[in-house]
Structures are given as structure tokens and as C-alpha cells.
Amino acid sequence: MQLIDCPWCGPREEVEFHYGGQASVAYPEKPAELSDREWAEFVFYRDNPKGPFTERWSHAAGCRKWFNAVRDTRTYEFLATFRPSDPEPAVLRRDEEVSA
């Protein structure tokens, strides 16, 4: 069982959390004015990088608050978690750590 560090509650088992998608995706200012294609792109098209990626997570079975996490998509390892109001932490890519 993997532990995820909730910024409010501390480390908890991963079964308490729900994935919420890519972080920092702004909701459209005027969603009613979007074409079907623009709306579909907003809903379904997201980045899919190999390596560290910033995501939204919800502590559904705990404090029920949303937070952001930097997770390595190659290993599923959580590199950092932080509140949405906090700046994104500087997290090195594994390739950079090896060469440093």
C-alpha cells in the first residue's frame, strides 16, 4: 500500500484518495460560448508526459479537500504534495538527479 501525504492530514493510504486530473487547467471563462470541439478539447485533451507531472487529488475519505501533487508517471511515485494556494515545488527529474 502506498502512502500519499495529504497537505492537511499527513500521510494516509492511497485508497483514501481520488485522482482529479491535470492540475492548473483553467476552467473556460465563458463555457456556453465554446463550440463542441472546443468543449471536447477542454474536457478530454490533457498532457501525458513521461516523468514528473502535476495533478489534482482529493482526500475523499479524509478531510475531503483538494490538493496538488507532483507524481512521476513512470514509477507512480509521489514526489511532492502541496495545497492549491502554494507555489509548485521545485522537483528534479530523475534524469537530472542521476547526472548531478
GROMACS .gro file of N, CA and C in nm:
model
  300
    1MET      N    1   0.085  -0.118   0.000
    1MET     CA    2   0.000   0.000   0.000
    1MET      C    3   0.089   0.124   0.000
    2GLN      N    4   0.059   0.214  -0.090
    2GLN     CA    5   0.135   0.339  -0.099
    2GLN      C    6   0.072   0.445  -0.008
    3LEU      N    7   0.157   0.527   0.053
    3LEU     CA    8   0.110   0.638   0.133
    3LEU      C    9   0.117   0.766   0.051
    4ILE      N   10   0.012   0.846   0.060
    4ILE     CA   11   0.009   0.977  -0.004
    4ILE      C   12   0.002   1.079   0.108
    5ASP      N   13   0.086   1.182   0.099
    5ASP     CA   14   0.097   1.282   0.204
    5ASP      C   15  -0.003   1.395   0.180
    6CYS      N   16  -0.119   1.389   0.247
    6CYS     CA   17  -0.219   1.496   0.238
    6CYS      C   18  -0.160   1.620   0.304
    7PRO      N   19  -0.163   1.737   0.238
    7PRO     CA   20  -0.107   1.858   0.298
    7PRO      C   21  -0.177   1.901   0.427
    8TRP      N   22  -0.298   1.853   0.451
    8TRP     CA   23  -0.372   1.889   0.573
    8TRP      C   24  -0.368   1.778   0.678
    9CYS      N   25  -0.375   1.653   0.637
    9CYS     CA   26  -0.389   1.540   0.731
    9CYS      C   27  -0.262   1.459   0.752
   10GLY      N   28  -0.165   1.474   0.664
   10GLY     CA   29  -0.045   1.393   0.672
   10GLY      C   30  -0.059   1.265   0.590
   11PRO      N   31   0.037   1.174   0.603
   11PRO     CA   32   0.037   1.051   0.521
   11PRO      C   33  -0.083   0.961   0.550
   12ARG      N   34  -0.148   0.918   0.442
   12ARG     CA   35  -0.261   0.826   0.451
   12ARG      C   36  -0.251   0.725   0.337
   13GLU      N   37  -0.321   0.612   0.350
   13GLU     CA   38  -0.320   0.509   0.247
   13GLU      C   39  -0.386   0.560   0.119
   14GLU      N   40  -0.334   0.516   0.006
   14GLU     CA   41  -0.381   0.565  -0.124
   14GLU      C   42  -0.529   0.540  -0.150
   15VAL      N   43  -0.590   0.441  -0.086
   15VAL     CA   44  -0.731   0.411  -0.108
   15VAL      C   45  -0.823   0.524  -0.061
   16GLU      N   46  -0.770   0.617   0.020
   16GLU     CA   47  -0.848   0.730   0.069
   16GLU      C   48  -0.858   0.844  -0.032
   17PHE      N   49  -0.786   0.835  -0.145
   17PHE     CA   50  -0.774   0.948  -0.237
   17PHE      C   51  -0.836   0.917  -0.373
   18HIS      N   52  -0.877   1.024  -0.442
   18HIS     CA   53  -0.928   1.014  -0.578
   18HIS      C   54  -0.850   1.109  -0.668
   19TYR      N   55  -0.817   1.060  -0.785
   19TYR     CA   56  -0.746   1.138  -0.885
   19TYR      C   57  -0.840   1.241  -0.946
   20GLY      N   58  -0.791   1.362  -0.967
   20GLY     CA   59  -0.875   1.468  -1.022
   20GLY      C   60  -0.827   1.527  -1.153
   21GLY      N   61  -0.727   1.467  -1.215
   21GLY     CA   62  -0.682   1.517  -1.345
   21GLY      C   63  -0.562   1.609  -1.336
   22GLN      N   64  -0.528   1.664  -1.449
   22GLN     CA   65  -0.412   1.752  -1.460
   22GLN      C   66  -0.437   1.882  -1.383
   23ALA      N   67  -0.338   1.925  -1.306
   23ALA     CA   68  -0.350   2.049  -1.229
   23ALA      C   69  -0.330   2.169  -1.321
   24SER      N   70  -0.375   2.283  -1.275
   24SER     CA   71  -0.354   2.411  -1.344
   24SER      C   72  -0.422   2.421  -1.479
   25VAL      N   73  -0.532   2.350  -1.497
   25VAL     CA   74  -0.611   2.365  -1.618
   25VAL      C   75  -0.725   2.459  -1.583
   26ALA      N   76  -0.723   2.576  -1.642
   26ALA     CA   77  -0.823   2.678  -1.609
   26ALA      C   78  -0.958   2.645  -1.673
   27TYR      N   79  -1.064   2.661  -1.596
   27TYR     CA   80  -1.200   2.642  -1.648
   27TYR      C   81  -1.228   2.755  -1.746
   28PRO      N   82  -1.294   2.729  -1.858
   28PRO     CA   83  -1.322   2.835  -1.955
   28PRO      C   84  -1.402   2.949  -1.894
   29GLU      N   85  -1.366   3.071  -1.928
   29GLU     CA   86  -1.436   3.189  -1.875
   29GLU      C   87  -1.582   3.193  -1.919
   30LYS      N   88  -1.608   3.156  -2.043
   30LYS     CA   89  -1.744   3.158  -2.097
   30LYS      C   90  -1.774   3.022  -2.159
   31PRO      N   91  -1.800   2.920  -2.077
   31PRO     CA   92  -1.819   2.785  -2.131
   31PRO      C   93  -1.936   2.773  -2.228
   32ALA      N   94  -2.039   2.853  -2.213
   32ALA     CA   95  -2.154   2.845  -2.302
   32ALA      C   96  -2.120   2.890  -2.444
   33GLU      N   97  -2.011   2.963  -2.459
   33GLU     CA   98  -1.971   3.013  -2.591
   33GLU      C   99  -1.876   2.918  -2.664
   34LEU      N  100  -1.836   2.808  -2.599
   34LEU     CA  101  -1.745   2.714  -2.663
   34LEU      C  102  -1.817   2.629  -2.767
   35SER      N  103  -1.747   2.600  -2.875
   35SER     CA  104  -1.802   2.507  -2.974
   35SER      C  105  -1.792   2.366  -2.915
   36ASP      N  106  -1.858   2.271  -2.978
   36ASP     CA  107  -1.849   2.133  -2.931
   36ASP      C  108  -1.705   2.085  -2.933
   37ARG      N  109  -1.632   2.121  -3.036
   37ARG     CA  110  -1.491   2.082  -3.048
   37ARG      C  111  -1.408   2.143  -2.935
   38GLU      N  112  -1.426   2.273  -2.907
   38GLU     CA  113  -1.351   2.340  -2.800
   38GLU      C  114  -1.385   2.278  -2.664
   39TRP      N  115  -1.512   2.248  -2.643
   39TRP     CA  116  -1.553   2.187  -2.516
   39TRP      C  117  -1.491   2.049  -2.501
   40ALA      N  118  -1.493   1.970  -2.607
   40ALA     CA  119  -1.433   1.836  -2.604
   40ALA      C  120  -1.284   1.845  -2.577
   41GLU      N  121  -1.216   1.941  -2.637
   41GLU     CA  122  -1.072   1.958  -2.612
   41GLU      C  123  -1.046   1.995  -2.466
   42PHE      N  124  -1.131   2.079  -2.409
   42PHE     CA  125  -1.114   2.115  -2.268
   42PHE      C  126  -1.134   1.994  -2.177
   43VAL      N  127  -1.237   1.915  -2.205
   43VAL     CA  128  -1.272   1.802  -2.119
   43VAL      C  129  -1.176   1.684  -2.135
   44PHE      N  130  -1.139   1.651  -2.257
   44PHE     CA  131  -1.070   1.525  -2.281
   44PHE      C  132  -0.921   1.534  -2.312
   45TYR      N  133  -0.873   1.645  -2.362
   45TYR     CA  134  -0.733   1.653  -2.404
   45TYR      C  135  -0.645   1.708  -2.292
   46ARG      N  136  -0.551   1.625  -2.249
   46ARG     CA  137  -0.458   1.664  -2.142
   46ARG      C  138  -0.318   1.619  -2.180
   47ASP      N  139  -0.221   1.680  -2.114
   47ASP     CA  140  -0.082   1.638  -2.133
   47ASP      C  141  -0.066   1.496  -2.080
   48ASN      N  142   0.029   1.424  -2.135
   48ASN     CA  143   0.056   1.288  -2.092
   48ASN      C  144   0.208   1.266  -2.094
   49PRO      N  145   0.280   1.337  -2.006
   49PRO     CA  146   0.426   1.329  -2.009
   49PRO      C  147   0.479   1.201  -1.945
   50LYS      N  148   0.601   1.173  -1.976
   50LYS     CA  149   0.673   1.062  -1.914
   50LYS      C  150   0.766   1.125  -1.811
   51GLY      N  151   0.733   1.108  -1.683
   51GLY     CA  152   0.813   1.169  -1.576
   51GLY      C  153   0.726   1.252  -1.484
   52PRO      N  154   0.786   1.348  -1.413
   52PRO     CA  155   0.710   1.430  -1.316
   52PRO      C  156   0.596   1.506  -1.382
   53PHE      N  157   0.480   1.502  -1.317
   53PHE     CA  158   0.359   1.562  -1.372
   53PHE      C  159   0.275   1.614  -1.256
   54THR      N  160   0.224   1.737  -1.267
   54THR     CA  161   0.144   1.797  -1.160
   54THR      C  162  -0.003   1.763  -1.181
   55GLU      N  163  -0.064   1.706  -1.075
   55GLU     CA  164  -0.201   1.657  -1.082
   55GLU      C  165  -0.284   1.710  -0.964
   56ARG      N  166  -0.417   1.701  -0.978
   56ARG     CA  167  -0.509   1.732  -0.868
   56ARG      C  168  -0.550   1.601  -0.804
   57TRP      N  169  -0.560   1.602  -0.672
   57TRP     CA  170  -0.607   1.486  -0.596
   57TRP      C  171  -0.703   1.533  -0.488
   58SER      N  172  -0.795   1.446  -0.450
   58SER     CA  173  -0.890   1.474  -0.344
   58SER      C  174  -0.873   1.371  -0.234
   59HIS      N  175  -0.869   1.418  -0.109
   59HIS     CA  176  -0.863   1.326   0.005
   59HIS      C  177  -1.008   1.289   0.040
   60ALA      N  178  -1.067   1.206  -0.043
   60ALA     CA  179  -1.209   1.175  -0.039
   60ALA      C  180  -1.254   1.109   0.091
   61ALA      N  181  -1.172   1.022   0.149
   61ALA     CA  182  -1.212   0.951   0.271
   61ALA      C  183  -1.152   1.015   0.395
   62GLY      N  184  -1.102   1.138   0.381
   62GLY     CA  185  -1.043   1.207   0.495
   62GLY      C  186  -1.102   1.346   0.508
   63CYS      N  187  -1.018   1.447   0.490
   63CYS     CA  188  -1.062   1.586   0.507
   63CYS      C  189  -1.147   1.636   0.389
   64ARG      N  190  -1.151   1.558   0.279
   64ARG     CA  191  -1.229   1.590   0.159
   64ARG      C  192  -1.180   1.715   0.086
   65LYS      N  193  -1.059   1.757   0.113
   65LYS     CA  194  -1.002   1.875   0.047
   65LYS      C  195  -0.922   1.833  -0.076
   66TRP      N  196  -0.916   1.926  -0.170
   66TRP     CA  197  -0.836   1.907  -0.291
   66TRP      C  198  -0.695   1.958  -0.267
   67PHE      N  199  -0.599   1.892  -0.331
   67PHE     CA  200  -0.460   1.937  -0.325
   67PHE      C  201  -0.391   1.899  -0.455
   68ASN      N  202  -0.273   1.951  -0.475
   68ASN     CA  203  -0.194   1.919  -0.593
   68ASN      C  204  -0.080   1.827  -0.555
   69ALA      N  205  -0.039   1.745  -0.649
   69ALA     CA  206   0.073   1.654  -0.627
   69ALA      C  207   0.159   1.649  -0.752
   70VAL      N  208   0.288   1.632  -0.731
   70VAL     CA  209   0.379   1.604  -0.842
   70VAL      C  210   0.408   1.455  -0.834
   71ARG      N  211   0.370   1.384  -0.941
   71ARG     CA  212   0.384   1.238  -0.944
   71ARG      C  213   0.464   1.198  -1.066
   72ASP      N  214   0.555   1.105  -1.049
   72ASP     CA  215   0.632   1.053  -1.161
   72ASP      C  216   0.546   0.948  -1.232
   73THR      N  217   0.507   0.976  -1.355
   73THR     CA  218   0.418   0.885  -1.427
   73THR      C  219   0.486   0.755  -1.467
   74ARG      N  220   0.619   0.751  -1.462
   74ARG     CA  221   0.689   0.626  -1.496
   74ARG      C  222   0.687   0.527  -1.380
   75THR      N  223   0.690   0.579  -1.257
   75THR     CA  224   0.702   0.492  -1.139
   75THR      C  225   0.583   0.499  -1.046
   76TYR      N  226   0.492   0.595  -1.067
   76TYR     CA  227   0.377   0.624  -0.982
   76TYR      C  228   0.419   0.687  -0.848
   77GLU      N  229   0.546   0.716  -0.830
   77GLU     CA  230   0.596   0.774  -0.705
   77GLU      C  231   0.549   0.920  -0.691
   78PHE      N  232   0.499   0.954  -0.574
   78PHE     CA  233   0.463   1.091  -0.544
   78PHE      C  234   0.588   1.164  -0.499
   79LEU      N  235   0.627   1.269  -0.573
   79LEU     CA  236   0.749   1.343  -0.544
   79LEU      C  237   0.723   1.459  -0.448
   80ALA      N  238   0.600   1.513  -0.451
   80ALA     CA  239   0.564   1.623  -0.362
   80ALA      C  240   0.412   1.639  -0.362
   81THR      N  241   0.359   1.689  -0.252
   81THR     CA  242   0.218   1.729  -0.246
   81THR      C  243   0.214   1.870  -0.187
   82PHE      N  244   0.114   1.947  -0.230
   82PHE     CA  245   0.105   2.085  -0.182
   82PHE      C  246  -0.036   2.138  -0.200
   83ARG      N  247  -0.070   2.237  -0.120
   83ARG     CA  248  -0.203   2.299  -0.127
   83ARG      C  249  -0.215   2.380  -0.256
   84PRO      N  250  -0.334   2.390  -0.312
   84PRO     CA  251  -0.351   2.466  -0.437
   84PRO      C  252  -0.305   2.612  -0.426
   85SER      N  253  -0.311   2.670  -0.307
   85SER     CA  254  -0.271   2.808  -0.290
   85SER      C  255  -0.119   2.825  -0.280
   86ASP      N  256  -0.046   2.714  -0.264
   86ASP     CA  257   0.100   2.719  -0.253
   86ASP      C  258   0.164   2.711  -0.391
   87PRO      N  259   0.286   2.767  -0.405
   87PRO     CA  260   0.355   2.754  -0.533
   87PRO      C  261   0.398   2.609  -0.558
   88GLU      N  262   0.408   2.573  -0.683
   88GLU     CA  263   0.452   2.438  -0.718
   88GLU      C  264   0.597   2.420  -0.672
   89PRO      N  265   0.627   2.312  -0.601
   89PRO     CA  266   0.764   2.292  -0.552
   89PRO      C  267   0.858   2.256  -0.666
   90ALA      N  268   0.984   2.290  -0.648
   90ALA     CA  269   1.086   2.253  -0.746
   90ALA      C  270   1.120   2.107  -0.723
   91VAL      N  271   1.092   2.024  -0.822
   91VAL     CA  272   1.118   1.881  -0.813
   91VAL      C  273   1.206   1.842  -0.931
   92LEU      N  274   1.319   1.779  -0.900
   92LEU     CA  275   1.410   1.738  -1.007
   92LEU      C  276   1.358   1.616  -1.080
   93ARG      N  277   1.384   1.611  -1.208
   93ARG     CA  278   1.357   1.489  -1.285
   93ARG      C  279   1.464   1.387  -1.248
   94ARG      N  280   1.428   1.260  -1.251
   94ARG     CA  281   1.522   1.154  -1.217
   94ARG      C  282   1.647   1.158  -1.304
   95ASP      N  283   1.633   1.193  -1.433
   95ASP     CA  284   1.747   1.201  -1.523
   95ASP      C  285   1.846   1.305  -1.474
   96GLU      N  286   1.794   1.419  -1.424
   96GLU     CA  287   1.881   1.524  -1.374
   96GLU      C  288   1.948   1.484  -1.245
   97GLU      N  289   1.878   1.407  -1.160
   97GLU     CA  290   1.937   1.362  -1.034
   97GLU      C  291   2.055   1.270  -1.060
   98VAL      N  292   2.042   1.182  -1.158
   98VAL     CA  293   2.147   1.086  -1.189
   98VAL      C  294   2.270   1.156  -1.242
   99SER      N  295   2.250   1.258  -1.327
   99SER     CA  296   2.365   1.325  -1.388
   99SER      C  297   2.428   1.430  -1.296
  100ALA      N  298   2.359   1.469  -1.189
  100ALA     CA  299   2.412   1.573  -1.099
  100ALA      C  300   2.520   1.518  -1.006
   0.00000   0.00000   0.00000
